């Protein structure tokens, strides 16, 4: 078979630990035998980030702006333990945070439905797509550890030099302090992307925040969504037979648990971080969750929603067998190939992406799966595979399809 050709390179962001191992297996067995792979490679592994003082992360995001489509492996966000483990020069910020700050945009996460693996929440009949605002808030905070008594103030100086000043707290002893920000332009592009994605996929859109407590900050999010809906989207939504619904975040959580699914749940940055793990775990495994960052600058970054699966990696290093689920990482690649194919008008590349996903799902549906899925499946004739066996099994299916 002749290999499928690409014209524009994908921005490839390699990562850490067990997912870095998966990355190589996927490329070796599922991609390179079939596609004349063109990528611009950025090594976001923690050692290389450290060598480059994290410049490689910035460079990879800028390459994404240039080429339009990136695929990213999970990466370590260093904490104190990681700084010691890897002897890092400093505690670098989350690569995803750095990339999202450059690309702006919204992360859409949806569970991958597999026949024979039912969600833990019995009422959920359809996938819930989570839209996470990927800019600002706590991910770009400024924090101070307060060592003793003193006054904390929030000060804003406008371009003309006028100050707005507010007392945050009069400390009588040690404590902690944090400031966050967001900008109307980013909130508006978040809202736009969500409304458009809802119309595109013909699903209702829910949005929630904590506007009863955070009257100005979260209130601004609520108002931007509502005003945009009323002025630009109401008629289109009514025509499409879908709805926009705003509520308090706690109310939304309660309603989501009782819902049938099949809608887009738009969340602020932190809510989206937390709730996407809840939705994906309830739908089965974190490894059955796709994730794509859609930027208002017209660029896309595909990744898995889970982390680097550290516990499995340590087993792997000791030479023990692992059974790590590669599905979300495979779907990151397939999503990126499909988008690249659409943008470059390469139907063969889109077709390959579809078949890669089909081969992956049919492997599971025929009873071959990784350990994490065993307790979730309703199937009876099951073969538990180790990491490599599972990928080889998918490769066999894919060969038959292409
Ligand atoms: P994790 O990698 O998401 O894994 C947590 C647990 O979930 C695993 O120990 C495993 O459970 C299960 N799991 C997750 N993905 C799996 C898969 N593909 N196959 C099978 N089981 C899977 O989170 P973590 O171990 O807490 O974090 C490790 C590192 O990932 C951290 O350094 C963190 O900074 C980073 N992280 C990166 C991203 C990203 O780059 N997008 C996101 C989150 C976290 P069992 O151990 O029970 O098998
Ligand atoms: Mg998270």
XYZ file of C-alpha atoms and ligand atoms in Angstrom:
451
model
C 0.000 0.000 0.000
C 1.213 3.500 -0.828
C 1.553 5.744 2.195
C -0.902 8.596 2.644
C 0.674 11.957 1.828
C 0.552 15.112 3.912
C 1.233 18.643 2.718
C 1.462 20.819 5.848
C 3.258 19.469 8.914
C 1.455 18.856 12.183
C 3.004 20.498 15.204
C 4.031 17.516 17.325
C 4.456 18.159 21.051
C 6.041 15.151 22.715
C 5.627 14.710 26.463
C 6.446 12.709 29.551
C 6.426 9.355 31.316
C 3.981 6.627 30.261
C 2.297 8.773 27.644
C 5.688 9.379 26.022
C 6.032 5.592 25.748
C 2.510 5.379 24.248
C 3.402 8.186 21.852
C 6.243 6.165 20.350
C 4.209 2.943 20.072
C 1.375 4.831 18.360
C 3.721 6.441 15.859
C 5.608 3.204 15.166
C 2.617 0.874 14.820
C -0.424 2.957 13.927
C 0.846 5.959 11.989
C 4.162 5.551 10.219
C 3.294 2.301 8.405
C 0.343 4.118 6.766
C 1.121 7.835 6.594
C 4.118 9.694 5.233
C 4.185 11.576 8.487
C 5.167 15.230 8.363
C 5.573 16.933 11.704
C 7.489 19.790 13.210
C 8.717 18.147 16.395
C 8.905 19.873 19.777
C 10.115 17.906 22.764
C 8.067 19.075 25.736
C 9.483 16.319 27.931
C 10.423 17.794 31.297
C 14.185 17.430 30.785
C 14.125 19.340 27.522
C 11.832 22.012 28.943
C 14.402 22.441 31.697
C 17.307 22.615 29.221
C 15.540 25.334 27.242
C 14.200 27.227 30.285
C 10.743 26.315 28.978
C 11.333 28.209 25.706
C 10.410 25.023 23.793
C 6.849 25.253 25.133
C 6.480 28.823 23.883
C 8.039 27.852 20.535
C 5.614 24.947 20.104
C 2.629 27.216 20.734
C 3.965 29.747 18.242
C 4.448 26.991 15.670
C 0.797 26.060 16.235
C -0.197 29.622 15.365
C 1.895 29.299 12.206
C 0.733 25.869 10.982
C -2.758 25.648 12.481
C -2.920 22.138 13.940
C -1.004 20.581 16.838
C -1.090 17.234 18.601
C 0.155 17.126 22.170
C 1.275 14.344 24.477
C 0.558 14.651 28.217
C 3.257 16.490 30.142
C 4.365 16.824 33.746
C 3.335 20.006 35.495
C 6.139 20.276 38.020
C 5.464 20.559 41.739
C 8.100 20.534 44.498
C 8.435 16.744 44.281
C 9.053 16.881 40.522
C 11.613 19.657 40.934
C 13.575 17.302 43.198
C 12.916 14.196 41.085
C 14.252 15.816 37.890
C 16.606 18.291 39.536
C 14.872 21.167 37.736
C 16.208 24.705 37.639
C 12.791 25.979 38.663
C 9.164 24.996 39.110
C 7.960 25.656 35.561
C 4.331 26.581 34.926
C 1.924 24.091 33.425
C 2.792 23.643 29.711
C -0.915 23.503 28.927
C -1.374 26.792 30.751
C 1.485 28.383 28.787
C 0.170 27.090 25.455
C -3.410 28.120 26.206
C -2.274 31.597 27.206
C -0.704 31.990 23.750
C -3.482 30.359 21.709
C -6.428 31.574 23.826
C -9.574 29.656 23.016
C -11.753 26.921 24.379
C -11.089 23.289 25.227
C -13.872 20.897 24.198
C -13.792 17.516 25.904
C -16.145 14.668 25.129
C -16.194 11.049 26.238
C -15.540 8.444 23.559
C -18.550 6.120 23.410
C -17.742 2.438 23.154
C -20.362 -0.279 22.819
C -20.188 -2.483 25.890
C -18.893 0.248 28.202
C -21.758 2.080 29.876
C -21.452 5.288 31.938
C -21.626 4.944 35.724
C -24.398 7.520 35.805
C -27.412 5.492 34.702
C -29.391 8.437 33.359
C -26.654 9.494 30.898
C -27.675 8.239 27.478
C -25.553 10.600 25.348
C -22.065 12.077 25.792
C -21.705 15.359 27.646
C -19.256 17.677 25.899
C -17.397 19.920 28.276
C -16.250 23.314 27.012
C -13.506 24.738 29.175
C -12.490 28.364 28.934
C -8.740 28.107 28.522
C -7.560 31.581 29.428
C -6.671 33.355 32.659
C -8.255 32.982 36.110
C -6.342 30.886 38.633
C -4.017 29.513 35.916
C -2.500 32.965 35.490
C -2.749 34.111 39.089
C -0.298 36.116 41.148
C 0.141 34.785 44.643
C 1.804 36.012 47.791
C 2.566 34.059 50.917
C 1.928 36.599 53.657
C 4.336 36.107 56.550
C 2.733 38.384 59.095
C 0.387 41.268 59.844
C -0.211 43.852 57.122
C -2.704 45.250 54.643
C -3.468 43.635 51.271
C -4.779 45.921 48.544
C -5.899 45.484 44.961
C -4.647 48.377 42.836
C -5.400 49.114 39.196
C -3.617 51.961 37.427
C -5.180 52.966 34.118
C -3.282 54.274 31.100
C -3.709 57.872 32.283
C -2.238 57.002 35.678
C -5.497 57.019 37.672
C -5.609 54.508 40.481
C -8.494 52.346 41.650
C -7.677 50.892 45.045
C -9.519 48.391 47.187
C -8.588 46.859 50.515
C -8.606 43.095 50.175
C -7.839 42.187 53.792
C -6.119 43.454 56.923
C -3.921 40.531 57.933
C -3.253 40.082 61.648
C -0.999 37.106 61.059
C 0.375 34.866 58.314
C -1.829 33.812 55.425
C -2.116 33.646 51.660
C -3.166 36.087 48.980
C -4.092 35.717 45.322
C -5.108 37.917 42.408
C -6.629 36.746 39.117
C -7.775 38.364 35.927
C -9.626 37.786 32.724
C -10.367 39.981 29.724
C -13.665 40.674 27.958
C -12.172 39.789 24.568
C -11.265 36.278 25.708
C -14.589 35.702 27.464
C -16.386 36.864 24.318
C -14.377 34.566 22.070
C -15.090 31.726 24.523
C -18.795 32.482 24.253
C -18.618 32.725 20.443
C -16.798 29.408 20.130
C -19.342 27.717 22.400
C -22.382 29.099 20.556
C -20.881 28.152 17.192
C -19.913 24.665 18.388
C -23.447 24.149 19.739
C -24.928 25.107 16.359
C -22.345 22.971 14.564
C -23.138 19.870 16.615
C -26.856 20.698 17.178
C -26.621 20.383 20.938
C -28.010 22.573 23.723
C -25.527 24.829 25.468
C -25.366 25.217 29.249
C -23.214 27.790 30.989
C -22.703 28.177 34.708
C -20.637 30.307 37.071
C -20.695 31.510 40.677
C -22.207 34.926 39.968
C -24.101 35.086 43.279
C -20.785 35.294 45.144
C -18.491 36.764 42.488
C -20.832 39.507 41.316
C -18.397 41.462 39.150
C -16.002 38.754 37.942
C -18.380 35.855 37.301
C -21.205 38.328 36.659
C -19.201 39.629 33.694
C -18.973 36.120 32.230
C -22.759 35.676 32.640
C -23.552 39.027 31.003
C -21.209 38.567 28.057
C -22.811 35.193 27.281
C -26.355 36.496 27.703
C -25.865 39.669 25.655
C -24.195 37.759 22.858
C -26.933 35.141 22.867
C -29.696 37.747 22.745
C -28.097 39.855 20.032
C -26.443 37.268 17.770
C -27.580 33.716 18.418
C -31.158 33.579 19.717
C -32.757 33.320 16.270
C -30.220 30.796 14.984
C -30.643 28.650 18.095
C -34.446 28.709 17.794
C -34.181 27.738 14.133
C -31.867 24.857 14.991
C -34.202 23.733 17.793
C -31.556 24.056 20.491
C -31.460 26.136 23.673
C -29.040 28.226 25.691
C -29.378 27.865 29.442
C -27.584 29.740 32.237
C -27.535 28.660 35.871
C -25.381 28.666 39.022
C -22.477 26.212 38.946
C -23.791 24.189 41.917
C -27.227 23.954 40.327
C -25.613 22.899 37.053
C -23.723 20.068 38.775
C -26.942 18.789 40.339
C -28.816 18.981 37.027
C -26.002 17.332 35.060
C -26.110 14.304 37.350
C -29.827 13.878 36.674
C -29.701 14.662 32.956
C -29.694 12.411 29.899
C -26.572 14.100 28.498
C -26.260 15.148 24.882
C -25.428 18.811 25.510
C -22.423 21.106 25.764
C -21.555 22.269 29.241
C -19.531 25.483 29.104
C -17.383 26.032 32.187
C -14.959 28.617 33.426
C -11.320 27.506 33.379
C -11.131 25.877 36.832
C -14.644 24.408 36.780
C -13.823 22.855 33.420
C -10.576 21.364 34.734
C -12.397 19.657 37.606
C -15.696 18.775 35.941
C -14.098 17.221 32.878
C -12.353 14.688 35.105
C -15.677 13.985 36.830
C -17.542 13.495 33.536
C -14.787 11.358 32.023
C -14.423 9.152 35.101
C -18.192 8.675 35.268
C -18.178 7.760 31.579
C -15.624 5.071 32.104
C -11.979 5.892 32.050
C -10.038 9.139 31.843
C -8.454 7.432 28.876
C -11.761 7.553 26.985
C -11.912 11.334 26.811
C -10.995 13.474 23.820
C -9.784 17.022 24.189
C -9.313 19.778 21.645
C -8.368 23.406 22.129
C -10.226 25.541 19.583
C -8.598 28.961 19.327
C -10.360 32.084 18.034
C -7.205 32.553 15.947
C -8.437 29.574 13.926
C -5.969 27.000 15.222
C -6.491 23.621 16.926
C -4.523 21.633 19.471
C -5.521 18.008 20.109
C -4.563 16.046 23.214
C -5.706 13.422 25.694
C -7.544 14.651 28.771
C -5.526 12.508 31.190
C -2.034 13.028 32.590
C 1.223 11.165 32.109
C 0.027 8.066 34.028
C 2.967 8.233 36.390
C 2.158 5.087 38.391
C 2.244 2.940 35.231
C 5.504 4.565 34.123
C 7.265 3.638 37.357
C 6.101 0.048 36.832
C 7.362 0.203 33.239
C 10.755 1.448 34.461
C 10.999 -1.504 36.836
C 10.432 -3.794 33.862
C 6.948 -4.771 35.003
C 4.120 -5.224 32.531
C 1.717 -2.305 32.075
C -1.766 -2.099 30.661
C -2.107 1.579 29.855
C -5.008 2.745 27.725
C -3.812 4.635 24.603
C -7.284 5.469 23.228
C -7.392 9.173 24.123
C -3.866 9.673 22.772
C -4.790 7.850 19.549
C -7.872 10.078 19.213
C -5.665 13.138 19.691
C -3.689 12.046 16.629
C -6.788 11.108 14.628
C -8.435 14.432 15.465
C -5.333 16.298 14.337
C -5.051 14.292 11.092
C -8.739 14.845 10.299
C -8.471 18.602 10.848
C -5.225 18.775 8.816
C -6.955 16.785 6.081
C -9.930 19.177 6.084
C -7.744 22.279 5.963
C -5.450 20.896 3.244
C -8.248 19.147 1.328
C -6.726 15.705 1.671
C -9.673 13.276 1.794
C -7.318 10.294 2.153
C -5.944 11.734 5.384
C -9.483 12.276 6.753
C -10.389 8.741 5.757
C -7.304 7.404 7.540
C -8.312 9.341 10.688
C -11.815 7.827 10.588
C -10.427 4.336 10.132
C -7.870 4.736 12.897
C -10.737 5.568 15.280
C -12.925 2.750 13.958
C -10.099 0.231 14.285
C -9.524 1.364 17.871
C -13.184 1.105 18.866
C -13.766 -2.198 17.098
C -10.747 -3.656 18.895
C -12.395 -2.907 22.236
C -15.820 -3.946 21.000
C -14.405 -7.312 19.987
C -13.306 -7.860 23.594
C -9.631 -6.801 23.479
C -8.977 -4.031 25.985
C -6.660 -2.582 28.599
C -7.103 -3.321 32.291
C -8.817 -0.015 33.168
C -11.817 -0.979 31.028
C -12.307 -4.489 32.425
C -14.373 -3.422 35.419
C -16.499 -1.126 33.272
C -17.498 -3.410 30.479
C -20.704 -5.372 30.222
C -19.070 -7.781 27.753
C -18.359 -11.320 28.877
C -15.660 -12.678 26.560
C -12.757 -10.371 27.423
C -9.049 -10.448 26.640
C -6.956 -8.139 28.822
C -4.002 -6.814 26.823
C -0.800 -5.211 27.937
C 0.042 -1.799 26.522
C 1.921 -3.041 23.483
C -0.373 -5.968 22.672
C -3.386 -3.674 22.584
C -1.755 -1.293 20.125
C -0.607 -4.212 17.939
C -4.178 -5.509 17.938
C -5.439 -2.127 16.726
C -2.715 -2.115 14.058
C -3.948 -5.505 12.777
C -7.514 -4.185 12.502
C -6.329 -1.012 10.819
C -4.306 -2.951 8.216
C -7.455 -4.852 7.287
C -9.421 -1.641 6.879
C -6.923 0.295 4.750
P -3.010 10.748 35.387
O -1.801 10.616 34.579
O -4.212 11.276 34.695
O -3.355 9.342 36.039
C -4.149 9.160 37.175
C -4.643 7.731 37.251
O -5.710 7.567 36.325
C -3.611 6.707 36.837
O -2.760 6.361 37.904
C -4.475 5.586 36.332
O -5.084 4.864 37.420
C -5.597 6.345 35.650
N -5.298 6.617 34.233
C -5.122 7.841 33.650
N -4.876 7.691 32.354
C -4.873 6.379 32.098
C -4.654 5.585 30.926
N -4.366 6.168 29.756
N -4.733 4.255 31.025
C -5.009 3.656 32.199
N -5.212 4.341 33.339
C -5.158 5.682 33.287
O -2.729 11.685 36.627
P -1.497 11.673 37.672
O -0.818 10.354 37.661
O -2.054 12.217 38.884
O -0.536 12.739 37.060
C 0.682 12.413 36.439
C 1.265 13.658 35.816
O 0.431 14.085 34.757
C 1.430 14.820 36.750
O 2.776 15.232 36.760
C 0.549 15.911 36.156
O 1.165 17.159 36.238
C 0.397 15.489 34.731
N -0.851 15.900 34.073
C -0.756 16.320 32.774
C -1.874 16.655 32.050
C -1.707 17.095 30.615
O -0.611 17.203 30.131
N -2.790 17.331 29.902
C -3.141 16.509 32.622
C -3.228 16.052 33.938
C -2.073 15.728 34.639
P -4.421 3.565 38.104
O -3.106 4.041 38.654
O -5.422 3.229 39.161
O -4.257 2.515 37.069
Mg -7.295 18.425 35.284
